[in-house]
Amino acid sequence: MNNDFLPLATKGVQGLNPYQPGKPIDELERELGLKNIIKLASNENPLGPSPMATKVITANLADLSRYPDGNGYRLRNKLAVKLGVAEEQITLGNGSNDILELVGRAFLMPGHEVIYSRHSFAVYPLVVQASGAAAVVTDAKNWGNDLAAMLAAVTETTRLIFLANPNNPTGTWVDRISLQGFLGKLPANIVVVLDEAYFEYVTEPGYPDGLNLLKNFPNVIVTRTFSKAYGLAGLRVGYGISNNSIADILNRVRQPFNVNSLALAAAEAALDDMAFIETSKKMNTAGMKQLTSAFDDLGLSYIPSVANFVAVKVGQHTKTLSAMTVYEKLLQSGVIVRPVANYDMPDYLRITIGTKQENEKFIGLLRQILLSK
Ligand SMILES: *Cc1c(COP(=O)(O)O)cnc(C)c1O
């Protein structure tokens, strides 16, 4: 009997390599029989969710037999007021990855080209590959998006561009003037996804708020999420902001109940807790300093990052310890970080900024590993 159905899958799906998530805490606990594991691997908020979000979840448990509001009326309304856009411009997603998928499903087919940069977010190749479109991967400049190279890669069949600002896993960013210049030179029929998953963390004055670009550039879709600064990654809720026409298209391919009721309620409550975002942001800025000073101390180079993670080069430190070895040794001591060889960065590890104590423990272990080999 033939149990291999892969030949029956579409060509795009046949070529897919599943996304590799950070190692879950549970899994490492089972493997090592350890407690107090520290996870600095998935850019999650180390403070957990806002207490206001957890509180409404309990209050909403009794309604779990009901379908959620398929239009997400209250959350969209609240986001619209907060962001100064119309409700019709907002598309809710099961995480912002869902929005990336919807864009792929709505706009891409075989014969189209999609441009994104080397070292950019791993979901972009997945979306492109699944649709049967062709990926055009441009070289990076100082590890970040090279806008000139992306412009040069545009052809008649370019349908879509993915641009993460800041980018994951490099933490690099594009400034307002460069981004405006780029969009101004781009043919208006190319859809641009401006992925702002780490928007809330960025403190650089020259960092552009993508929403201000929507008026002049109706081909832009901004995506944001409750998974990172808002601390709700486990609930899966994110959103896209675009002009009405694009939002209407995304809504046609969206599953009617793609965001569950607890996620809707928690996200709404989280929007009321701006003090939590402020605290998270301050802790992140301090934690970034803590980590990068330690890297300087250890003579390790890293990619300057404006997000809640930093990519550090450990493979170069010694010829005998590869980044993968350092990763494994950290794991054995109960600290999970992220190897990024699958992003074409085999000498780097991506470290999510944790609490002060978590960072301290990580730094101590890293020092031990590097100096005692
Ligand atoms: C984490 C991340 C996302 C979104 O994740 P969701 O949990 O699906 O909202 C999107 N883009 C980038 C670049 C990310 O790092």
Tab-separated table of C-alpha atoms and ligand atoms in Angstrom:
chain	number	residue	atom	x	y	z
A	1	MET	CA	0.000	0.000	0.000
A	2	ASN	CA	1.285	3.428	-0.858
A	3	ASN	CA	1.322	5.753	2.123
A	4	ASP	CA	3.128	8.617	0.431
A	5	PHE	CA	0.692	11.302	-0.605
A	6	LEU	CA	3.297	14.003	-1.170
A	7	PRO	CA	3.134	13.576	-4.973
A	8	LEU	CA	-0.549	14.517	-4.737
A	9	ALA	CA	0.148	17.789	-2.925
A	10	THR	CA	0.479	20.948	-4.984
A	11	LYS	CA	3.961	21.786	-6.290
A	12	GLY	CA	4.296	24.671	-3.871
A	13	VAL	CA	3.424	22.507	-0.878
A	14	GLN	CA	5.823	19.762	-1.997
A	15	GLY	CA	8.681	22.244	-1.669
A	16	LEU	CA	7.700	23.550	1.779
A	17	ASN	CA	9.963	23.216	4.813
A	18	PRO	CA	7.870	23.588	7.971
A	19	TYR	CA	8.591	26.597	10.218
A	20	GLN	CA	10.964	25.731	13.077
A	21	PRO	CA	9.702	27.316	16.279
A	22	GLY	CA	11.820	27.970	19.384
A	23	LYS	CA	12.087	24.961	21.676
A	24	PRO	CA	9.126	24.919	24.108
A	25	ILE	CA	9.922	25.046	27.846
A	26	ASP	CA	7.826	21.885	28.456
A	27	GLU	CA	9.903	19.877	26.019
A	28	LEU	CA	13.221	20.814	27.630
A	29	GLU	CA	11.746	20.132	31.082
A	30	ARG	CA	10.805	16.627	29.950
A	31	GLU	CA	14.213	16.015	28.389
A	32	LEU	CA	16.353	17.256	31.269
A	33	GLY	CA	14.062	16.822	34.255
A	34	LEU	CA	14.961	20.455	35.044
A	35	LYS	CA	12.763	23.170	36.536
A	36	ASN	CA	13.223	26.950	36.269
A	37	ILE	CA	13.998	26.875	32.602
A	38	ILE	CA	14.575	30.251	30.974
A	39	LYS	CA	13.313	30.776	27.437
A	40	LEU	CA	14.906	33.589	25.470
A	41	ALA	CA	14.041	32.073	22.115
A	42	SER	CA	10.762	33.399	20.716
A	43	ASN	CA	10.715	37.156	21.330
A	44	GLU	CA	7.966	36.791	23.910
A	45	ASN	CA	7.366	39.361	26.642
A	46	PRO	CA	9.244	38.110	29.744
A	47	LEU	CA	6.710	39.901	31.984
A	48	GLY	CA	3.924	37.638	30.750
A	49	PRO	CA	0.543	39.068	29.739
A	50	SER	CA	-0.991	42.212	31.218
A	51	PRO	CA	-2.990	41.307	34.367
A	52	MET	CA	-5.912	43.171	32.805
A	53	ALA	CA	-5.911	40.670	29.940
A	54	THR	CA	-5.838	37.588	32.168
A	55	LYS	CA	-8.669	38.958	34.264
A	56	VAL	CA	-11.109	39.284	31.351
A	57	ILE	CA	-10.245	35.782	30.178
A	58	THR	CA	-11.661	34.332	33.398
A	59	ALA	CA	-14.729	36.520	33.055
A	60	ASN	CA	-15.341	35.248	29.507
A	61	LEU	CA	-15.004	31.506	30.185
A	62	ALA	CA	-18.741	30.986	30.643
A	63	ASP	CA	-19.368	32.028	27.029
A	64	LEU	CA	-17.052	29.469	25.457
A	65	SER	CA	-20.019	27.531	24.059
A	66	ARG	CA	-20.751	30.514	21.806
A	67	TYR	CA	-18.991	31.314	18.554
A	68	PRO	CA	-16.865	34.442	18.778
A	69	ASP	CA	-17.938	37.689	17.109
A	70	GLY	CA	-16.832	36.914	13.555
A	71	ASN	CA	-16.367	40.601	12.799
A	72	GLY	CA	-14.404	41.306	15.967
A	73	TYR	CA	-16.523	44.436	16.246
A	74	ARG	CA	-15.383	45.645	19.656
A	75	LEU	CA	-11.669	45.017	19.153
A	76	ARG	CA	-11.672	46.570	15.695
A	77	ASN	CA	-13.557	49.553	17.007
A	78	LYS	CA	-11.105	50.054	19.836
A	79	LEU	CA	-8.089	49.657	17.539
A	80	ALA	CA	-9.598	52.108	15.056
A	81	VAL	CA	-10.028	54.772	17.747
A	82	LYS	CA	-6.551	54.185	19.145
A	83	LEU	CA	-4.819	54.200	15.753
A	84	GLY	CA	-6.876	56.949	14.124
A	85	VAL	CA	-8.062	54.800	11.212
A	86	ALA	CA	-11.499	53.568	10.120
A	87	GLU	CA	-12.739	50.175	11.345
A	88	GLU	CA	-13.091	49.097	7.715
A	89	GLN	CA	-9.319	49.378	7.368
A	90	ILE	CA	-8.596	46.746	10.002
A	91	THR	CA	-8.382	42.997	9.373
A	92	LEU	CA	-8.042	40.780	12.431
A	93	GLY	CA	-5.868	37.695	12.235
A	94	ASN	CA	-5.017	34.564	14.196
A	95	GLY	CA	-1.706	36.205	14.946
A	96	SER	CA	-0.300	38.561	12.356
A	97	ASN	CA	1.080	35.482	10.587
A	98	ASP	CA	-2.521	34.827	9.625
A	99	ILE	CA	-2.622	38.211	7.867
A	100	LEU	CA	0.580	37.325	5.982
A	101	GLU	CA	-1.126	34.110	4.844
A	102	LEU	CA	-4.282	35.945	3.804
A	103	VAL	CA	-2.222	38.337	1.699
A	104	GLY	CA	-0.566	35.376	-0.005
A	105	ARG	CA	-3.861	33.654	-0.666
A	106	ALA	CA	-5.519	36.806	-1.946
A	107	PHE	CA	-2.781	38.156	-4.200
A	108	LEU	CA	-0.352	35.415	-5.242
A	109	MET	CA	-0.355	32.689	-7.833
A	110	PRO	CA	2.172	30.854	-9.999
A	111	GLY	CA	3.853	33.299	-12.343
A	112	HIS	CA	4.058	36.081	-9.741
A	113	GLU	CA	7.268	37.199	-8.077
A	114	VAL	CA	7.624	38.250	-4.454
A	115	ILE	CA	10.606	40.237	-3.202
A	116	TYR	CA	12.046	40.002	0.284
A	117	SER	CA	15.503	40.315	1.772
A	118	ARG	CA	17.998	37.703	2.821
A	119	HIS	CA	17.834	37.082	6.618
A	120	SER	CA	14.188	38.143	6.764
A	121	PHE	CA	11.322	36.513	8.669
A	122	ALA	CA	10.869	32.783	7.928
A	123	VAL	CA	7.130	33.013	7.326
A	124	TYR	CA	7.626	35.002	4.074
A	125	PRO	CA	9.202	32.113	2.146
A	126	LEU	CA	6.489	29.804	3.480
A	127	VAL	CA	3.686	32.038	2.216
A	128	VAL	CA	5.320	32.496	-1.171
A	129	GLN	CA	6.194	28.833	-1.630
A	130	ALA	CA	2.698	27.642	-0.679
A	131	SER	CA	1.127	29.963	-3.260
A	132	GLY	CA	3.273	28.727	-6.136
A	133	ALA	CA	4.694	32.207	-6.732
A	134	ALA	CA	8.450	32.710	-7.049
A	135	ALA	CA	10.594	34.247	-4.325
A	136	VAL	CA	13.157	36.850	-5.321
A	137	VAL	CA	15.557	37.150	-2.389
A	138	THR	CA	17.702	40.290	-2.432
A	139	ASP	CA	21.063	40.594	-0.693
A	140	ALA	CA	21.104	42.291	2.676
A	141	LYS	CA	23.001	45.490	3.449
A	142	ASN	CA	24.535	45.547	6.937
A	143	TRP	CA	22.211	42.598	7.669
A	144	GLY	CA	19.105	44.687	6.925
A	145	ASN	CA	16.763	45.293	3.990
A	146	ASP	CA	18.667	46.832	1.067
A	147	LEU	CA	15.944	49.026	-0.419
A	148	ALA	CA	17.966	49.895	-3.528
A	149	ALA	CA	18.537	46.205	-4.250
A	150	MET	CA	14.836	45.539	-3.736
A	151	LEU	CA	13.876	48.293	-6.181
A	152	ALA	CA	16.356	46.914	-8.697
A	153	ALA	CA	14.738	43.484	-8.375
A	154	VAL	CA	11.301	44.733	-9.443
A	155	THR	CA	10.007	43.272	-12.713
A	156	GLU	CA	6.676	43.273	-14.540
A	157	THR	CA	5.644	40.175	-12.635
A	158	THR	CA	6.444	41.477	-9.138
A	159	ARG	CA	3.187	41.358	-7.199
A	160	LEU	CA	4.260	41.665	-3.573
A	161	ILE	CA	7.108	42.844	-1.311
A	162	PHE	CA	7.624	41.789	2.308
A	163	LEU	CA	9.475	44.277	4.481
A	164	ALA	CA	9.794	43.775	8.230
A	165	ASN	CA	10.571	46.943	10.156
A	166	PRO	CA	12.349	46.133	12.377
A	167	ASN	CA	13.390	42.837	10.868
A	168	ASN	CA	13.510	39.530	12.719
A	169	PRO	CA	16.065	37.938	13.395
A	170	THR	CA	18.478	40.818	12.707
A	171	GLY	CA	16.733	43.670	14.591
A	172	THR	CA	17.722	46.089	11.798
A	173	TRP	CA	15.379	48.898	10.746
A	174	VAL	CA	14.574	51.269	7.914
A	175	ASP	CA	14.181	55.020	8.548
A	176	ARG	CA	11.256	57.206	7.496
A	177	ILE	CA	12.985	59.070	4.660
A	178	SER	CA	14.425	55.923	3.079
A	179	LEU	CA	11.098	54.112	3.319
A	180	GLN	CA	9.159	56.988	1.767
A	181	GLY	CA	11.710	57.271	-1.017
A	182	PHE	CA	11.445	53.550	-1.667
A	183	LEU	CA	7.652	53.514	-1.797
A	184	GLY	CA	7.660	56.592	-4.027
A	185	LYS	CA	9.743	54.798	-6.648
A	186	LEU	CA	7.753	51.571	-6.554
A	187	PRO	CA	5.047	50.885	-9.160
A	188	ALA	CA	1.690	51.493	-7.422
A	189	ASN	CA	0.331	48.044	-8.318
A	190	ILE	CA	2.872	46.206	-6.163
A	191	VAL	CA	1.476	45.347	-2.737
A	192	VAL	CA	3.880	46.056	0.136
A	193	VAL	CA	3.511	44.291	3.472
A	194	LEU	CA	5.146	46.443	6.126
A	195	ASP	CA	5.521	44.017	9.018
A	196	GLU	CA	5.620	45.963	12.289
A	197	ALA	CA	5.489	43.083	14.782
A	198	TYR	CA	7.950	44.922	17.066
A	199	PHE	CA	6.533	48.428	16.551
A	200	GLU	CA	5.846	49.054	20.265
A	201	TYR	CA	9.475	48.434	21.248
A	202	VAL	CA	11.208	50.851	18.900
A	203	THR	CA	12.476	54.091	20.447
A	204	GLU	CA	14.492	55.506	17.500
A	205	PRO	CA	13.218	58.994	16.553
A	206	GLY	CA	13.685	58.320	12.825
A	207	TYR	CA	11.571	55.154	12.924
A	208	PRO	CA	8.482	55.488	10.721
A	209	ASP	CA	4.949	54.694	11.871
A	210	GLY	CA	3.637	52.763	8.873
A	211	LEU	CA	0.120	54.103	9.385
A	212	ASN	CA	1.275	57.545	8.259
A	213	LEU	CA	2.197	56.067	4.884
A	214	LEU	CA	-1.225	54.602	4.075
A	215	LYS	CA	-2.642	57.845	2.725
A	216	ASN	CA	0.029	58.406	0.088
A	217	PHE	CA	0.697	54.738	-0.552
A	218	PRO	CA	-2.584	52.790	-0.732
A	219	ASN	CA	-0.644	49.685	-1.797
A	220	VAL	CA	0.771	49.304	1.739
A	221	ILE	CA	-0.524	46.824	4.334
A	222	VAL	CA	0.797	47.382	7.850
A	223	THR	CA	0.759	44.318	10.116
A	224	ARG	CA	0.984	44.388	13.915
A	225	THR	CA	0.472	41.886	16.687
A	226	PHE	CA	-0.492	41.263	20.304
A	227	SER	CA	2.135	38.497	20.480
A	228	LYS	CA	5.196	40.531	21.320
A	229	ALA	CA	5.033	43.667	23.542
A	230	TYR	CA	1.423	42.897	24.574
A	231	GLY	CA	2.474	39.479	25.847
A	232	LEU	CA	-0.365	37.467	24.281
A	233	ALA	CA	1.541	35.143	21.905
A	234	GLY	CA	-0.305	32.063	23.142
A	235	LEU	CA	-3.717	33.485	22.257
A	236	ARG	CA	-2.852	34.249	18.613
A	237	VAL	CA	-4.160	37.667	17.694
A	238	GLY	CA	-2.750	40.222	15.286
A	239	TYR	CA	-4.085	42.623	12.667
A	240	GLY	CA	-3.514	44.314	9.369
A	241	ILE	CA	-4.212	47.966	8.597
A	242	SER	CA	-4.677	48.919	4.968
A	243	ASN	CA	-6.999	50.900	2.751
A	244	ASN	CA	-10.608	49.684	2.599
A	245	SER	CA	-10.228	47.939	-0.730
A	246	ILE	CA	-7.361	45.725	0.428
A	247	ALA	CA	-9.092	45.068	3.762
A	248	ASP	CA	-12.206	43.984	1.860
A	249	ILE	CA	-10.127	41.549	-0.202
A	250	LEU	CA	-8.446	40.066	2.888
A	251	ASN	CA	-11.829	39.719	4.532
A	252	ARG	CA	-13.029	37.560	1.613
A	253	VAL	CA	-10.348	34.933	2.236
A	254	ARG	CA	-10.416	35.160	6.029
A	255	GLN	CA	-12.030	32.319	8.015
A	256	PRO	CA	-15.163	33.761	9.646
A	257	PHE	CA	-14.048	32.901	13.190
A	258	ASN	CA	-10.281	33.176	12.819
A	259	VAL	CA	-9.843	34.953	16.165
A	260	ASN	CA	-11.289	33.188	19.205
A	261	SER	CA	-13.425	34.857	21.839
A	262	LEU	CA	-10.846	34.825	24.643
A	263	ALA	CA	-8.242	36.334	22.341
A	264	LEU	CA	-10.647	39.099	21.290
A	265	ALA	CA	-11.501	39.940	24.903
A	266	ALA	CA	-7.907	39.799	26.125
A	267	ALA	CA	-6.606	41.941	23.276
A	268	GLU	CA	-9.258	44.557	23.998
A	269	ALA	CA	-8.303	44.647	27.673
A	270	ALA	CA	-4.596	44.752	26.856
A	271	LEU	CA	-5.150	47.936	24.832
A	272	ASP	CA	-6.289	49.635	28.054
A	273	ASP	CA	-3.078	48.802	29.856
A	274	MET	CA	-0.605	51.190	28.306
A	275	ALA	CA	1.327	51.290	31.591
A	276	PHE	CA	2.176	47.636	30.961
A	277	ILE	CA	3.559	48.494	27.512
A	278	GLU	CA	5.607	51.342	28.993
A	279	THR	CA	7.062	49.055	31.674
A	280	SER	CA	7.824	46.369	29.094
A	281	LYS	CA	9.516	48.875	26.851
A	282	LYS	CA	11.688	50.315	29.642
A	283	MET	CA	12.697	46.846	30.777
A	284	ASN	CA	13.567	45.962	27.195
A	285	THR	CA	15.769	49.015	26.716
A	286	ALA	CA	17.614	48.289	29.969
A	287	GLY	CA	17.908	44.587	29.123
A	288	MET	CA	19.295	45.375	25.681
A	289	LYS	CA	22.028	47.476	27.341
A	290	GLN	CA	22.718	44.713	29.853
A	291	LEU	CA	23.183	42.114	27.104
A	292	THR	CA	25.152	44.228	24.653
A	293	SER	CA	27.570	45.480	27.355
A	294	ALA	CA	28.193	41.867	28.304
A	295	PHE	CA	28.830	41.018	24.635
A	296	ASP	CA	31.280	43.938	24.419
A	297	ASP	CA	32.992	42.632	27.541
A	298	LEU	CA	33.303	39.172	26.055
A	299	GLY	CA	34.568	40.544	22.753
A	300	LEU	CA	31.522	39.237	20.886
A	301	SER	CA	30.106	41.186	17.965
A	302	TYR	CA	26.363	41.602	17.548
A	303	ILE	CA	23.936	43.242	15.155
A	304	PRO	CA	22.599	46.517	16.624
A	305	SER	CA	18.881	45.905	17.208
A	306	VAL	CA	15.885	48.143	17.957
A	307	ALA	CA	13.574	45.225	18.831
A	308	ASN	CA	13.292	42.886	21.863
A	309	PHE	CA	16.049	40.534	20.724
A	310	VAL	CA	19.627	40.723	19.520
A	311	ALA	CA	21.657	38.492	17.215
A	312	VAL	CA	25.115	37.807	18.627
A	313	LYS	CA	28.020	36.212	16.808
A	314	VAL	CA	29.404	33.409	18.929
A	315	GLY	CA	30.822	31.152	16.250
A	316	GLN	CA	33.802	33.419	15.656
A	317	HIS	CA	34.917	33.573	19.278
A	318	THR	CA	36.746	30.318	19.213
A	319	LYS	CA	37.452	27.841	16.459
A	320	THR	CA	36.316	24.938	18.606
A	321	LEU	CA	32.868	26.166	19.668
A	322	SER	CA	30.279	26.617	16.949
A	323	ALA	CA	27.100	28.609	17.549
A	324	MET	CA	25.267	25.278	17.629
A	325	THR	CA	27.578	23.970	20.374
A	326	VAL	CA	27.031	27.101	22.453
A	327	TYR	CA	23.273	26.678	21.912
A	328	GLU	CA	23.422	23.052	23.087
A	329	LYS	CA	25.503	23.918	26.147
A	330	LEU	CA	23.077	26.660	27.122
A	331	LEU	CA	20.204	24.177	26.706
A	332	GLN	CA	21.899	21.693	29.030
A	333	SER	CA	21.941	24.443	31.662
A	334	GLY	CA	18.272	25.254	31.135
A	335	VAL	CA	18.493	28.350	28.932
A	336	ILE	CA	16.792	28.230	25.532
A	337	VAL	CA	17.995	30.685	22.865
A	338	ARG	CA	17.493	30.571	19.104
A	339	PRO	CA	19.971	29.253	16.531
A	340	VAL	CA	19.516	31.101	13.234
A	341	ALA	CA	21.395	28.906	10.742
A	342	ASN	CA	18.086	28.567	8.854
A	343	TYR	CA	18.266	32.352	8.313
A	344	ASP	CA	21.682	32.024	6.678
A	345	MET	CA	23.361	33.125	9.911
A	346	PRO	CA	25.167	29.975	11.093
A	347	ASP	CA	27.595	31.833	13.422
A	348	TYR	CA	24.857	33.725	15.258
A	349	LEU	CA	22.400	33.070	18.068
A	350	ARG	CA	19.312	35.225	18.526
A	351	ILE	CA	18.716	36.149	22.149
A	352	THR	CA	15.354	37.521	23.272
A	353	ILE	CA	15.723	40.179	25.980
A	354	GLY	CA	14.501	38.689	29.255
A	355	THR	CA	14.052	40.059	32.755
A	356	LYS	CA	17.158	41.413	34.491
A	357	GLN	CA	17.605	38.124	36.359
A	358	GLU	CA	17.100	36.003	33.252
A	359	ASN	CA	19.631	38.073	31.328
A	360	GLU	CA	22.074	37.784	34.203
A	361	LYS	CA	21.803	34.010	34.287
A	362	PHE	CA	22.238	33.791	30.523
A	363	ILE	CA	25.300	36.077	30.571
A	364	GLY	CA	26.889	34.095	33.398
A	365	LEU	CA	26.436	30.831	31.547
A	366	LEU	CA	27.642	32.253	28.248
A	367	ARG	CA	30.779	33.555	29.928
A	368	GLN	CA	31.411	30.148	31.493
A	369	ILE	CA	30.897	28.311	28.223
A	370	LEU	CA	33.148	30.599	26.194
A	371	LEU	CA	35.940	30.908	28.705
A	372	SER	CA	36.096	27.327	29.941
A	373	LYS	CA	36.200	25.420	26.695
B	1	LIG	C1	6.717	37.360	15.680
B	1	LIG	C2	6.615	37.954	14.322
B	1	LIG	C3	5.386	38.076	13.665
B	1	LIG	C4	4.072	37.689	14.177
B	1	LIG	O1	3.760	36.733	14.922
B	1	LIG	P1	2.252	36.438	15.325
B	1	LIG	O2	2.404	35.793	16.629
B	1	LIG	O3	1.688	35.572	14.263
B	1	LIG	O4	1.540	37.761	15.400
B	1	LIG	C5	5.349	38.675	12.428
B	1	LIG	N1	6.450	39.130	11.854
B	1	LIG	C6	7.643	39.060	12.453
B	1	LIG	C7	8.817	39.625	11.760
B	1	LIG	C8	7.759	38.444	13.690
B	1	LIG	O5	8.956	38.337	14.248
